PDB file of C-alpha atoms in Angstrom:
ATOM      1  CA  UNK T   1      23.057  -4.396 -28.812  1.00  0.00           C
ATOM      2  CA  UNK T   2      20.548  -1.592 -28.083  1.00  0.00           C
ATOM      3  CA  UNK T   3      21.712   1.474 -26.221  1.00  0.00           C
ATOM      4  CA  UNK T   4      20.700   2.126 -22.635  1.00  0.00           C
ATOM      5  CA  UNK T   5      19.421   5.669 -22.376  1.00  0.00           C
ATOM      6  CA  UNK T   6      17.817   7.323 -19.408  1.00  0.00           C
ATOM      7  CA  UNK T   7      14.387   8.541 -20.392  1.00  0.00           C
ATOM      8  CA  UNK T   8      14.256   6.089 -23.298  1.00  0.00           C
ATOM      9  CA  UNK T   9      11.740   3.790 -21.579  1.00  0.00           C
ATOM     10  CA  UNK T  10       8.757   6.100 -21.291  1.00  0.00           C
ATOM     11  CA  UNK T  11       5.038   5.541 -21.094  1.00  0.00           C
ATOM     12  CA  UNK T  12       4.682   6.344 -24.782  1.00  0.00           C
ATOM     13  CA  UNK T  13       7.514   4.131 -26.023  1.00  0.00           C
ATOM     14  CA  UNK T  14       7.220   1.088 -23.740  1.00  0.00           C
ATOM     15  CA  UNK T  15       3.951   1.526 -21.805  1.00  0.00           C
ATOM     16  CA  UNK T  16       1.862  -0.873 -23.885  1.00  0.00           C
ATOM     17  CA  UNK T  17       4.636  -3.463 -23.940  1.00  0.00           C
ATOM     18  CA  UNK T  18       5.056  -3.424 -20.161  1.00  0.00           C
ATOM     19  CA  UNK T  19       1.290  -3.550 -19.587  1.00  0.00           C
ATOM     20  CA  UNK T  20       0.940  -6.538 -21.918  1.00  0.00           C
ATOM     21  CA  UNK T  21       3.654  -8.366 -20.011  1.00  0.00           C
ATOM     22  CA  UNK T  22       1.539  -8.020 -16.862  1.00  0.00           C
ATOM     23  CA  UNK T  23      -1.856  -8.503 -18.486  1.00  0.00           C
ATOM     24  CA  UNK T  24      -2.707 -11.400 -16.165  1.00  0.00           C
ATOM     25  CA  UNK T  25      -1.956  -9.209 -13.142  1.00  0.00           C
ATOM     26  CA  UNK T  26      -4.430  -6.584 -14.332  1.00  0.00           C
ATOM     27  CA  UNK T  27      -7.045  -9.285 -14.873  1.00  0.00           C
ATOM     28  CA  UNK T  28      -6.515 -10.474 -11.304  1.00  0.00           C
ATOM     29  CA  UNK T  29      -7.030  -6.893 -10.139  1.00  0.00           C
ATOM     30  CA  UNK T  30     -10.400  -6.833 -11.890  1.00  0.00           C
ATOM     31  CA  UNK T  31     -11.280 -10.108 -10.186  1.00  0.00           C
ATOM     32  CA  UNK T  32     -10.394  -8.596  -6.812  1.00  0.00           C
ATOM     33  CA  UNK T  33     -12.703  -5.653  -7.551  1.00  0.00           C
ATOM     34  CA  UNK T  34     -15.570  -8.059  -8.248  1.00  0.00           C
ATOM     35  CA  UNK T  35     -14.883 -10.045  -5.062  1.00  0.00           C
ATOM     36  CA  UNK T  36     -14.726  -6.824  -3.041  1.00  0.00           C
ATOM     37  CA  UNK T  37     -18.106  -5.755  -4.418  1.00  0.00           C
ATOM     38  CA  UNK T  38     -19.658  -9.123  -3.550  1.00  0.00           C
ATOM     39  CA  UNK T  39     -18.292  -9.024   0.001  1.00  0.00           C
ATOM     40  CA  UNK T  40     -19.940  -5.638   0.547  1.00  0.00           C
ATOM     41  CA  UNK T  41     -23.303  -6.919  -0.661  1.00  0.00           C
ATOM     42  CA  UNK T  42     -23.626 -10.176   1.285  1.00  0.00           C
ATOM     43  CA  UNK T  43     -25.022 -10.213   4.806  1.00  0.00           C
ATOM     44  CA  UNK T  44     -22.418 -10.519   7.583  1.00  0.00           C
ATOM     45  CA  UNK T  45     -22.634 -13.108  10.331  1.00  0.00           C
ATOM     46  CA  UNK T  46     -25.024 -11.900  13.044  1.00  0.00           C
ATOM     47  CA  UNK T  47     -23.204 -12.730  16.232  1.00  0.00           C
ATOM     48  CA  UNK T  48     -25.208 -13.343  19.393  1.00  0.00           C
ATOM     49  CA  UNK T  49     -25.581 -10.117  21.329  1.00  0.00           C
ATOM     50  CA  UNK T  50     -27.185 -10.672  24.732  1.00  0.00           C
ATOM     51  CA  UNK T  51     -28.914  -8.098  26.868  1.00  0.00           C
ATOM     52  CA  UNK T  52     -26.074  -8.063  29.370  1.00  0.00           C
ATOM     53  CA  UNK T  53     -23.574  -7.366  26.577  1.00  0.00           C
ATOM     54  CA  UNK T  54     -25.220  -4.071  25.661  1.00  0.00           C
ATOM     55  CA  UNK T  55     -23.408  -2.225  28.444  1.00  0.00           C
ATOM     56  CA  UNK T  56     -20.275  -1.966  26.269  1.00  0.00           C
ATOM     57  CA  UNK T  57     -22.210  -1.269  23.055  1.00  0.00           C
ATOM     58  CA  UNK T  58     -24.136   1.877  24.066  1.00  0.00           C
ATOM     59  CA  UNK T  59     -21.722   4.464  22.686  1.00  0.00           C
ATOM     60  CA  UNK T  60     -23.450   7.231  20.714  1.00  0.00           C
ATOM     61  CA  UNK T  61     -24.105   6.811  16.999  1.00  0.00           C
ATOM     62  CA  UNK T  62     -22.431   9.682  15.146  1.00  0.00           C
ATOM     63  CA  UNK T  63     -21.004  10.635  11.770  1.00  0.00           C
ATOM     64  CA  UNK T  64     -17.511   9.730  10.549  1.00  0.00           C
ATOM     65  CA  UNK T  65     -14.737  12.247  11.083  1.00  0.00           C
ATOM     66  CA  UNK T  66     -13.039  10.741   8.011  1.00  0.00           C
ATOM     67  CA  UNK T  67     -15.844   9.971   5.523  1.00  0.00           C
ATOM     68  CA  UNK T  68     -15.778   6.836   3.416  1.00  0.00           C
ATOM     69  CA  UNK T  69     -14.999   8.716   0.183  1.00  0.00           C
ATOM     70  CA  UNK T  70     -11.886  10.272   1.757  1.00  0.00           C
ATOM     71  CA  UNK T  71     -10.194   6.900   2.311  1.00  0.00           C
ATOM     72  CA  UNK T  72      -9.536   6.195  -1.407  1.00  0.00           C
ATOM     73  CA  UNK T  73      -8.285   9.774  -1.733  1.00  0.00           C
ATOM     74  CA  UNK T  74      -5.678   9.146   0.953  1.00  0.00           C
ATOM     75  CA  UNK T  75      -4.870   5.510   0.188  1.00  0.00           C
ATOM     76  CA  UNK T  76      -4.886   5.611  -3.629  1.00  0.00           C
ATOM     77  CA  UNK T  77      -5.013   9.120  -5.132  1.00  0.00           C
ATOM     78  CA  UNK T  78      -2.297  10.626  -2.911  1.00  0.00           C
ATOM     79  CA  UNK T  79       0.267   7.816  -3.516  1.00  0.00           C
ATOM     80  CA  UNK T  80      -0.711   7.823  -7.206  1.00  0.00           C
ATOM     81  CA  UNK T  81       0.076  11.551  -7.411  1.00  0.00           C
ATOM     82  CA  UNK T  82       3.524  11.022  -5.858  1.00  0.00           C
ATOM     83  CA  UNK T  83       4.246   8.161  -8.280  1.00  0.00           C
ATOM     84  CA  UNK T  84       3.245  10.336 -11.257  1.00  0.00           C
ATOM     85  CA  UNK T  85       5.479  13.186 -10.080  1.00  0.00           C
ATOM     86  CA  UNK T  86       8.433  10.811  -9.793  1.00  0.00           C
ATOM     87  CA  UNK T  87       7.738   9.502 -13.298  1.00  0.00           C
ATOM     88  CA  UNK T  88       8.135  13.005 -14.755  1.00  0.00           C
ATOM     89  CA  UNK T  89      11.442  13.292 -12.900  1.00  0.00           C
ATOM     90  CA  UNK T  90      12.841   9.872 -13.787  1.00  0.00           C
ATOM     91  CA  UNK T  91      10.784   9.052 -16.900  1.00  0.00           C
ATOM     92  CA  UNK T  92      10.951   5.334 -16.189  1.00  0.00           C
ATOM     93  CA  UNK T  93       7.864   3.403 -17.280  1.00  0.00           C
ATOM     94  CA  UNK T  94       9.001   0.351 -15.298  1.00  0.00           C
ATOM     95  CA  UNK T  95       8.827   2.320 -12.065  1.00  0.00           C
ATOM     96  CA  UNK T  96       5.522   3.950 -13.004  1.00  0.00           C
ATOM     97  CA  UNK T  97       3.791   0.720 -14.006  1.00  0.00           C
ATOM     98  CA  UNK T  98       5.023  -1.441 -11.149  1.00  0.00           C
ATOM     99  CA  UNK T  99       4.405   1.228  -8.516  1.00  0.00           C
ATOM    100  CA  UNK T 100       0.780   1.683  -9.641  1.00  0.00           C
ATOM    101  CA  UNK T 101       0.257  -2.063  -9.948  1.00  0.00           C
ATOM    102  CA  UNK T 102       1.775  -2.689  -6.523  1.00  0.00           C
ATOM    103  CA  UNK T 103      -0.295   0.084  -4.946  1.00  0.00           C
ATOM    104  CA  UNK T 104      -3.560  -1.242  -6.384  1.00  0.00           C
ATOM    105  CA  UNK T 105      -2.742  -4.796  -5.366  1.00  0.00           C
ATOM    106  CA  UNK T 106      -1.892  -3.597  -1.856  1.00  0.00           C
ATOM    107  CA  UNK T 107      -5.200  -1.786  -1.408  1.00  0.00           C
ATOM    108  CA  UNK T 108      -7.431  -4.374  -3.097  1.00  0.00           C
ATOM    109  CA  UNK T 109      -5.914  -7.434  -1.422  1.00  0.00           C
ATOM    110  CA  UNK T 110      -6.218  -5.641   1.910  1.00  0.00           C
ATOM    111  CA  UNK T 111      -9.820  -4.706   1.137  1.00  0.00           C
ATOM    112  CA  UNK T 112     -10.796  -8.272   0.225  1.00  0.00           C
ATOM    113  CA  UNK T 113      -9.154  -9.746   3.321  1.00  0.00           C
ATOM    114  CA  UNK T 114     -10.657  -7.057   5.563  1.00  0.00           C
ATOM    115  CA  UNK T 115     -14.224  -7.448   4.295  1.00  0.00           C
ATOM    116  CA  UNK T 116     -14.015 -11.238   4.265  1.00  0.00           C
ATOM    117  CA  UNK T 117     -13.038 -11.186   7.942  1.00  0.00           C
ATOM    118  CA  UNK T 118     -15.728  -8.581   8.701  1.00  0.00           C
ATOM    119  CA  UNK T 119     -18.449 -10.777   7.203  1.00  0.00           C
ATOM    120  CA  UNK T 120     -17.152 -13.921   8.879  1.00  0.00           C
ATOM    121  CA  UNK T 121     -16.674 -12.477  12.380  1.00  0.00           C
ATOM    122  CA  UNK T 122     -19.727 -10.194  12.603  1.00  0.00           C
ATOM    123  CA  UNK T 123     -18.463  -8.297  15.635  1.00  0.00           C
ATOM    124  CA  UNK T 124     -20.901  -5.552  16.744  1.00  0.00           C
ATOM    125  CA  UNK T 125     -19.673  -1.967  16.718  1.00  0.00           C
ATOM    126  CA  UNK T 126     -19.431   0.081  19.924  1.00  0.00           C
ATOM    127  CA  UNK T 127     -22.574   2.003  18.862  1.00  0.00           C
ATOM    128  CA  UNK T 128     -24.553  -1.170  18.111  1.00  0.00           C
ATOM    129  CA  UNK T 129     -27.318  -0.478  20.658  1.00  0.00           C
ATOM    130  CA  UNK T 130     -28.438   2.706  18.893  1.00  0.00           C
ATOM    131  CA  UNK T 131     -28.216   1.021  15.501  1.00  0.00           C
ATOM    132  CA  UNK T 132     -30.362  -1.804  16.761  1.00  0.00           C
ATOM    133  CA  UNK T 133     -32.788   0.298  18.826  1.00  0.00           C
ATOM    134  CA  UNK T 134     -32.885   3.879  17.436  1.00  0.00           C
ATOM    135  CA  UNK T 135     -35.717   4.738  19.831  1.00  0.00           C
ATOM    136  CA  UNK T 136     -33.631   3.682  22.827  1.00  0.00           C
ATOM    137  CA  UNK T 137     -36.012   0.891  23.844  1.00  0.00           C
ATOM    138  CA  UNK T 138     -34.287  -2.495  23.881  1.00  0.00           C
ATOM    139  CA  UNK T 139     -36.207  -5.572  22.734  1.00  0.00           C
ATOM    140  CA  UNK T 140     -34.758  -9.004  23.542  1.00  0.00           C
ATOM    141  CA  UNK T 141     -35.746 -12.608  23.032  1.00  0.00           C
ATOM    142  CA  UNK T 142     -37.521 -13.811  26.201  1.00  0.00           C
ATOM    143  CA  UNK T 143     -35.594 -17.098  26.209  1.00  0.00           C
ATOM    144  CA  UNK T 144     -32.117 -16.472  24.760  1.00  0.00           C
ATOM    145  CA  UNK T 145     -31.997 -12.750  25.597  1.00  0.00           C
ATOM    146  CA  UNK T 146     -30.618 -12.138  22.080  1.00  0.00           C
ATOM    147  CA  UNK T 147     -31.340  -8.726  20.542  1.00  0.00           C
ATOM    148  CA  UNK T 148     -34.443  -8.291  18.393  1.00  0.00           C
ATOM    149  CA  UNK T 149     -33.481  -5.172  16.458  1.00  0.00           C
ATOM    150  CA  UNK T 150     -36.092  -2.640  15.404  1.00  0.00           C
ATOM    151  CA  UNK T 151     -33.828  -0.276  13.458  1.00  0.00           C
ATOM    152  CA  UNK T 152     -33.096   0.195   9.754  1.00  0.00           C
ATOM    153  CA  UNK T 153     -31.822  -3.022   8.200  1.00  0.00           C
ATOM    154  CA  UNK T 154     -28.886  -1.424   6.368  1.00  0.00           C
ATOM    155  CA  UNK T 155     -27.735   0.373   9.522  1.00  0.00           C
ATOM    156  CA  UNK T 156     -27.959  -2.852  11.528  1.00  0.00           C
ATOM    157  CA  UNK T 157     -26.036  -4.712   8.829  1.00  0.00           C
ATOM    158  CA  UNK T 158     -23.225  -2.172   9.041  1.00  0.00           C
ATOM    159  CA  UNK T 159     -23.298  -2.543  12.813  1.00  0.00           C
ATOM    160  CA  UNK T 160     -22.049  -6.133  12.487  1.00  0.00           C
ATOM    161  CA  UNK T 161     -18.849  -5.127  10.664  1.00  0.00           C
ATOM    162  CA  UNK T 162     -16.596  -3.876  13.414  1.00  0.00           C
ATOM    163  CA  UNK T 163     -13.592  -6.232  13.113  1.00  0.00           C
ATOM    164  CA  UNK T 164     -11.217  -5.278  11.575  1.00  0.00           C
ATOM    165  CA  UNK T 165     -11.352  -1.573  10.722  1.00  0.00           C
ATOM    166  CA  UNK T 166     -11.627  -1.042   6.970  1.00  0.00           C
ATOM    167  CA  UNK T 167     -10.725   2.649   7.125  1.00  0.00           C
ATOM    168  CA  UNK T 168      -7.538   1.731   8.985  1.00  0.00           C
ATOM    169  CA  UNK T 169      -6.503  -1.258   6.875  1.00  0.00           C
ATOM    170  CA  UNK T 170      -7.032   0.629   3.600  1.00  0.00           C
ATOM    171  CA  UNK T 171      -5.129   3.656   4.908  1.00  0.00           C
ATOM    172  CA  UNK T 172      -2.153   1.607   6.042  1.00  0.00           C
ATOM    173  CA  UNK T 173      -2.205  -0.417   2.816  1.00  0.00           C
ATOM    174  CA  UNK T 174      -1.990   2.638   0.562  1.00  0.00           C
ATOM    175  CA  UNK T 175       0.003   5.010   2.758  1.00  0.00           C
ATOM    176  CA  UNK T 176       2.230   2.161   3.977  1.00  0.00           C
ATOM    177  CA  UNK T 177       3.079   1.407   0.343  1.00  0.00           C
ATOM    178  CA  UNK T 178       3.775   5.112  -0.176  1.00  0.00           C
ATOM    179  CA  UNK T 179       6.107   5.171   2.840  1.00  0.00           C
ATOM    180  CA  UNK T 180       8.093   2.236   1.447  1.00  0.00           C
ATOM    181  CA  UNK T 181       8.136   3.823  -2.008  1.00  0.00           C
ATOM    182  CA  UNK T 182       9.449   7.122  -0.651  1.00  0.00           C
ATOM    183  CA  UNK T 183      12.049   5.443   1.559  1.00  0.00           C
ATOM    184  CA  UNK T 184      13.517   3.759  -1.515  1.00  0.00           C
ATOM    185  CA  UNK T 185      13.434   6.847  -3.706  1.00  0.00           C
ATOM    186  CA  UNK T 186      15.091   9.212  -1.234  1.00  0.00           C
ATOM    187  CA  UNK T 187      17.432   6.429  -0.013  1.00  0.00           C
ATOM    188  CA  UNK T 188      16.513   6.937   3.617  1.00  0.00           C
ATOM    189  CA  UNK T 189      18.804   4.065   4.673  1.00  0.00           C
ATOM    190  CA  UNK T 190      21.970   5.385   2.988  1.00  0.00           C
ATOM    191  CA  UNK T 191      23.781   5.374   6.376  1.00  0.00           C
ATOM    192  CA  UNK T 192      24.446   9.106   6.256  1.00  0.00           C
ATOM    193  CA  UNK T 193      22.249   9.886   9.241  1.00  0.00           C
ATOM    194  CA  UNK T 194      19.787  12.310   7.638  1.00  0.00           C
ATOM    195  CA  UNK T 195      16.900  12.111  10.089  1.00  0.00           C
ATOM    196  CA  UNK T 196      14.869  14.522   7.942  1.00  0.00           C
ATOM    197  CA  UNK T 197      14.402  11.665   5.476  1.00  0.00           C
ATOM    198  CA  UNK T 198      12.778   9.588   8.209  1.00  0.00           C
ATOM    199  CA  UNK T 199      10.318  12.399   8.889  1.00  0.00           C
ATOM    200  CA  UNK T 200       9.244  12.311   5.247  1.00  0.00           C
ATOM    201  CA  UNK T 201       8.724   8.539   5.407  1.00  0.00           C
ATOM    202  CA  UNK T 202       6.857   8.647   8.723  1.00  0.00           C
ATOM    203  CA  UNK T 203       4.419  11.325   7.540  1.00  0.00           C
ATOM    204  CA  UNK T 204       2.174   8.943   5.511  1.00  0.00           C
ATOM    205  CA  UNK T 205       2.184   6.486   8.415  1.00  0.00           C
ATOM    206  CA  UNK T 206       1.143   9.269  10.786  1.00  0.00           C
ATOM    207  CA  UNK T 207      -1.792  10.141   8.531  1.00  0.00           C
ATOM    208  CA  UNK T 208      -2.843   6.474   8.443  1.00  0.00           C
ATOM    209  CA  UNK T 209      -2.567   6.273  12.244  1.00  0.00           C
ATOM    210  CA  UNK T 210      -4.743   9.369  12.680  1.00  0.00           C
ATOM    211  CA  UNK T 211      -7.379   7.814  10.432  1.00  0.00           C
ATOM    212  CA  UNK T 212      -7.356   4.747  12.673  1.00  0.00           C
ATOM    213  CA  UNK T 213      -7.619   6.837  15.838  1.00  0.00           C
ATOM    214  CA  UNK T 214     -10.606   8.698  14.406  1.00  0.00           C
ATOM    215  CA  UNK T 215     -12.460   5.375  14.131  1.00  0.00           C
ATOM    216  CA  UNK T 216     -12.172   4.837  17.867  1.00  0.00           C
ATOM    217  CA  UNK T 217     -13.041   8.479  18.621  1.00  0.00           C
ATOM    218  CA  UNK T 218     -16.177   8.192  16.475  1.00  0.00           C
ATOM    219  CA  UNK T 219     -17.196   4.968  18.310  1.00  0.00           C
ATOM    220  CA  UNK T 220     -17.324   3.025  15.042  1.00  0.00           C
ATOM    221  CA  UNK T 221     -14.616   0.612  16.153  1.00  0.00           C
ATOM    222  CA  UNK T 222     -13.017  -0.915  19.208  1.00  0.00           C
ATOM    223  CA  UNK T 223      -9.287  -0.349  19.590  1.00  0.00           C
ATOM    224  CA  UNK T 224      -8.615  -4.001  18.726  1.00  0.00           C
ATOM    225  CA  UNK T 225     -10.325  -3.466  15.367  1.00  0.00           C
ATOM    226  CA  UNK T 226      -8.031  -0.561  14.558  1.00  0.00           C
ATOM    227  CA  UNK T 227      -4.899  -2.403  15.690  1.00  0.00           C
ATOM    228  CA  UNK T 228      -5.760  -5.433  13.563  1.00  0.00           C
ATOM    229  CA  UNK T 229      -6.573  -3.235  10.561  1.00  0.00           C
ATOM    230  CA  UNK T 230      -3.266  -1.388  10.815  1.00  0.00           C
ATOM    231  CA  UNK T 231      -1.313  -4.637  11.120  1.00  0.00           C
ATOM    232  CA  UNK T 232      -3.146  -6.140   8.159  1.00  0.00           C
ATOM    233  CA  UNK T 233      -2.637  -3.086   5.942  1.00  0.00           C
ATOM    234  CA  UNK T 234       1.067  -2.628   6.646  1.00  0.00           C
ATOM    235  CA  UNK T 235       1.757  -6.354   6.203  1.00  0.00           C
ATOM    236  CA  UNK T 236       0.024  -6.602   2.827  1.00  0.00           C
ATOM    237  CA  UNK T 237       1.621  -3.379   1.591  1.00  0.00           C
ATOM    238  CA  UNK T 238       5.077  -4.709   2.505  1.00  0.00           C
ATOM    239  CA  UNK T 239       4.502  -7.948   0.588  1.00  0.00           C
ATOM    240  CA  UNK T 240       3.168  -6.093  -2.465  1.00  0.00           C
ATOM    241  CA  UNK T 241       6.000  -3.556  -2.459  1.00  0.00           C
ATOM    242  CA  UNK T 242       8.704  -6.215  -2.242  1.00  0.00           C
ATOM    243  CA  UNK T 243       7.077  -8.062  -5.142  1.00  0.00           C
ATOM    244  CA  UNK T 244       8.079  -5.204  -7.458  1.00  0.00           C
ATOM    245  CA  UNK T 245      10.905  -3.356  -5.682  1.00  0.00           C
ATOM    246  CA  UNK T 246      14.035  -4.286  -3.691  1.00  0.00           C
ATOM    247  CA  UNK T 247      13.982  -3.562   0.050  1.00  0.00           C
ATOM    248  CA  UNK T 248      14.402   0.181   0.753  1.00  0.00           C
ATOM    249  CA  UNK T 249      17.677  -0.452   2.591  1.00  0.00           C
ATOM    250  CA  UNK T 250      19.177  -2.162  -0.465  1.00  0.00           C
ATOM    251  CA  UNK T 251      21.692  -0.197  -2.559  1.00  0.00           C
ATOM    252  CA  UNK T 252      19.318  -0.689  -5.497  1.00  0.00           C
ATOM    253  CA  UNK T 253      16.246   0.151  -3.421  1.00  0.00           C
ATOM    254  CA  UNK T 254      15.461   3.222  -5.535  1.00  0.00           C
ATOM    255  CA  UNK T 255      14.332   1.250  -8.622  1.00  0.00           C
ATOM    256  CA  UNK T 256      12.039  -1.651  -9.554  1.00  0.00           C
ATOM    257  CA  UNK T 257      13.271  -5.192 -10.184  1.00  0.00           C
ATOM    258  CA  UNK T 258      12.178  -4.956 -13.825  1.00  0.00           C
ATOM    259  CA  UNK T 259      14.488  -2.011 -14.487  1.00  0.00           C
ATOM    260  CA  UNK T 260      17.539  -3.869 -13.247  1.00  0.00           C
ATOM    261  CA  UNK T 261      16.481  -6.943 -15.165  1.00  0.00           C
ATOM    262  CA  UNK T 262      16.461  -4.821 -18.299  1.00  0.00           C
ATOM    263  CA  UNK T 263      19.970  -3.598 -17.482  1.00  0.00           C
ATOM    264  CA  UNK T 264      21.163  -7.141 -16.812  1.00  0.00           C
ATOM    265  CA  UNK T 265      19.929  -8.262 -20.208  1.00  0.00           C
ATOM    266  CA  UNK T 266      21.975  -5.463 -21.806  1.00  0.00           C
ATOM    267  CA  UNK T 267      25.277  -6.152 -20.022  1.00  0.00           C
ATOM    268  CA  UNK T 268      26.981  -8.215 -22.715  1.00  0.00           C
ATOM    269  CA  UNK T 269      28.643  -6.177 -25.436  1.00  0.00           C
ATOM    270  CA  UNK T 270      29.324  -2.468 -25.731  1.00  0.00           C
ATOM    271  CA  UNK T 271      26.706  -0.267 -24.066  1.00  0.00           C
ATOM    272  CA  UNK T 272      26.424   3.473 -24.414  1.00  0.00           C
ATOM    273  CA  UNK T 273      25.128   5.393 -21.418  1.00  0.00           C
ATOM    274  CA  UNK T 274      23.613   8.822 -21.807  1.00  0.00           C
ATOM    275  CA  UNK T 275      22.277  11.214 -19.195  1.00  0.00           C
ATOM    276  CA  UNK T 276      23.716  12.818 -16.110  1.00  0.00           C
ATOM    277  CA  UNK T 277      21.294  11.430 -13.518  1.00  0.00           C
ATOM    278  CA  UNK T 278      22.336   7.773 -13.816  1.00  0.00           C
ATOM    279  CA  UNK T 279      22.205   6.108 -10.421  1.00  0.00           C
ATOM    280  CA  UNK T 280      25.379   4.569  -8.974  1.00  0.00           C
ATOM    281  CA  UNK T 281      24.075   0.971  -8.963  1.00  0.00           C
ATOM    282  CA  UNK T 282      23.152   1.214 -12.664  1.00  0.00           C
ATOM    283  CA  UNK T 283      26.838   1.349 -13.555  1.00  0.00           C
ATOM    284  CA  UNK T 284      27.640  -2.144 -12.324  1.00  0.00           C
ATOM    285  CA  UNK T 285      29.321  -4.375 -14.926  1.00  0.00           C
ATOM    286  CA  UNK T 286      28.913  -1.897 -17.802  1.00  0.00           C
ATOM    287  CA  UNK T 287      32.238  -1.699 -19.654  1.00  0.00           C
ATOM    288  CA  UNK T 288      33.443   1.314 -21.590  1.00  0.00           C
ATOM    289  CA  UNK T 289      36.856   1.257 -23.366  1.00  0.00           C
ATOM    290  CA  UNK T 290      38.601  -1.090 -20.959  1.00  0.00           C
ATOM    291  CA  UNK T 291      37.157   0.476 -17.814  1.00  0.00           C
ATOM    292  CA  UNK T 292      34.288  -0.818 -15.714  1.00  0.00           C
ATOM    293  CA  UNK T 293      31.717   1.498 -14.195  1.00  0.00           C
ATOM    294  CA  UNK T 294      30.968  -0.011 -10.825  1.00  0.00           C
ATOM    295  CA  UNK T 295      30.282   0.427  -7.162  1.00  0.00           C
ATOM    296  CA  UNK T 296      33.403   0.434  -4.971  1.00  0.00           C
ATOM    297  CA  UNK T 297      34.395  -2.649  -3.013  1.00  0.00           C
ATOM    298  CA  UNK T 298      37.327  -3.782  -0.955  1.00  0.00           C
ATOM    299  CA  UNK T 299      39.090  -5.593  -3.819  1.00  0.00           C
ATOM    300  CA  UNK T 300      39.224  -2.880  -6.503  1.00  0.00           C
ATOM    301  CA  UNK T 301      40.844   0.479  -6.978  1.00  0.00           C
ATOM    302  CA  UNK T 302      38.032   2.985  -7.242  1.00  0.00           C
ATOM    303  CA  UNK T 303      38.074   6.651  -8.182  1.00  0.00           C
ATOM    304  CA  UNK T 304      35.226   8.427  -6.354  1.00  0.00           C
ATOM    305  CA  UNK T 305      35.350  11.392  -8.739  1.00  0.00           C
ATOM    306  CA  UNK T 306      35.124   9.498 -12.040  1.00  0.00           C
ATOM    307  CA  UNK T 307      33.248   6.398 -10.850  1.00  0.00           C
ATOM    308  CA  UNK T 308      35.773   4.231 -12.740  1.00  0.00           C
ATOM    309  CA  UNK T 309      38.034   1.342 -11.858  1.00  0.00           C
ATOM    310  CA  UNK T 310      40.477  -0.561 -14.011  1.00  0.00           C
ATOM    311  CA  UNK T 311      41.126  -4.305 -14.164  1.00  0.00           C
TER     312      UNK T 311
END
């Protein structure tokens, strides 16, 4: 039976093996990238916009407070940096691989859903009038009173993509995943009442919320667009996180499912455990010289100092 050693499952020793196990998942990620690119190229549905509807669509056309390039920095690069830092602390390739895979799935699935809905709904942005008529002179069909835009085609196209907010959904997808990841790692639900841990978890969500608010302040989105984007992003990130990790409130919420599966496969026979930073839940059902390393429960005699109980 192979030994279980902390730091023994590193990127160098097991990275290729773990990646090969999830090769189909990486291929699906590439497919999502292609779909996302296609959804950004196709023309969205041009919803009827009558002359009398322009009253609510005359907000000024202005630049983004949070530019487009900054969203991947917040939603992908920042969580990726935190995941890398934790890898150098824990040196667990299972956590590294599944956290990155879950993060990318969270962002890309959210992006595909968001842009698919954008193209299908075609809701005009609050600044649609100035996109449609940059000279300020409205031109409408004499019969239907539908807009007859005179502006730049690409600007008008973007003006039909208000619902839901992509900046918001991407931010909540990536930073929501980061909040769940951090809550598991620092064991925020350990029932010890450390509110400071909650502040750490809420910080990424606050950043995502501020991104969403900026979209309303810049008149690029209605508040309903931002609300729907936030709900979509946090929902998808929760599903993707739980696909690879236990719930943060679980006693094993600090590690990925694959790590505990590896431990479970090594339970039978004598197992040697090295390292001082072994987590409490890793000790379950591992026997050493007639003793069992385990979590305490109501039926066993447990020594809190040694972490041992006898049969």
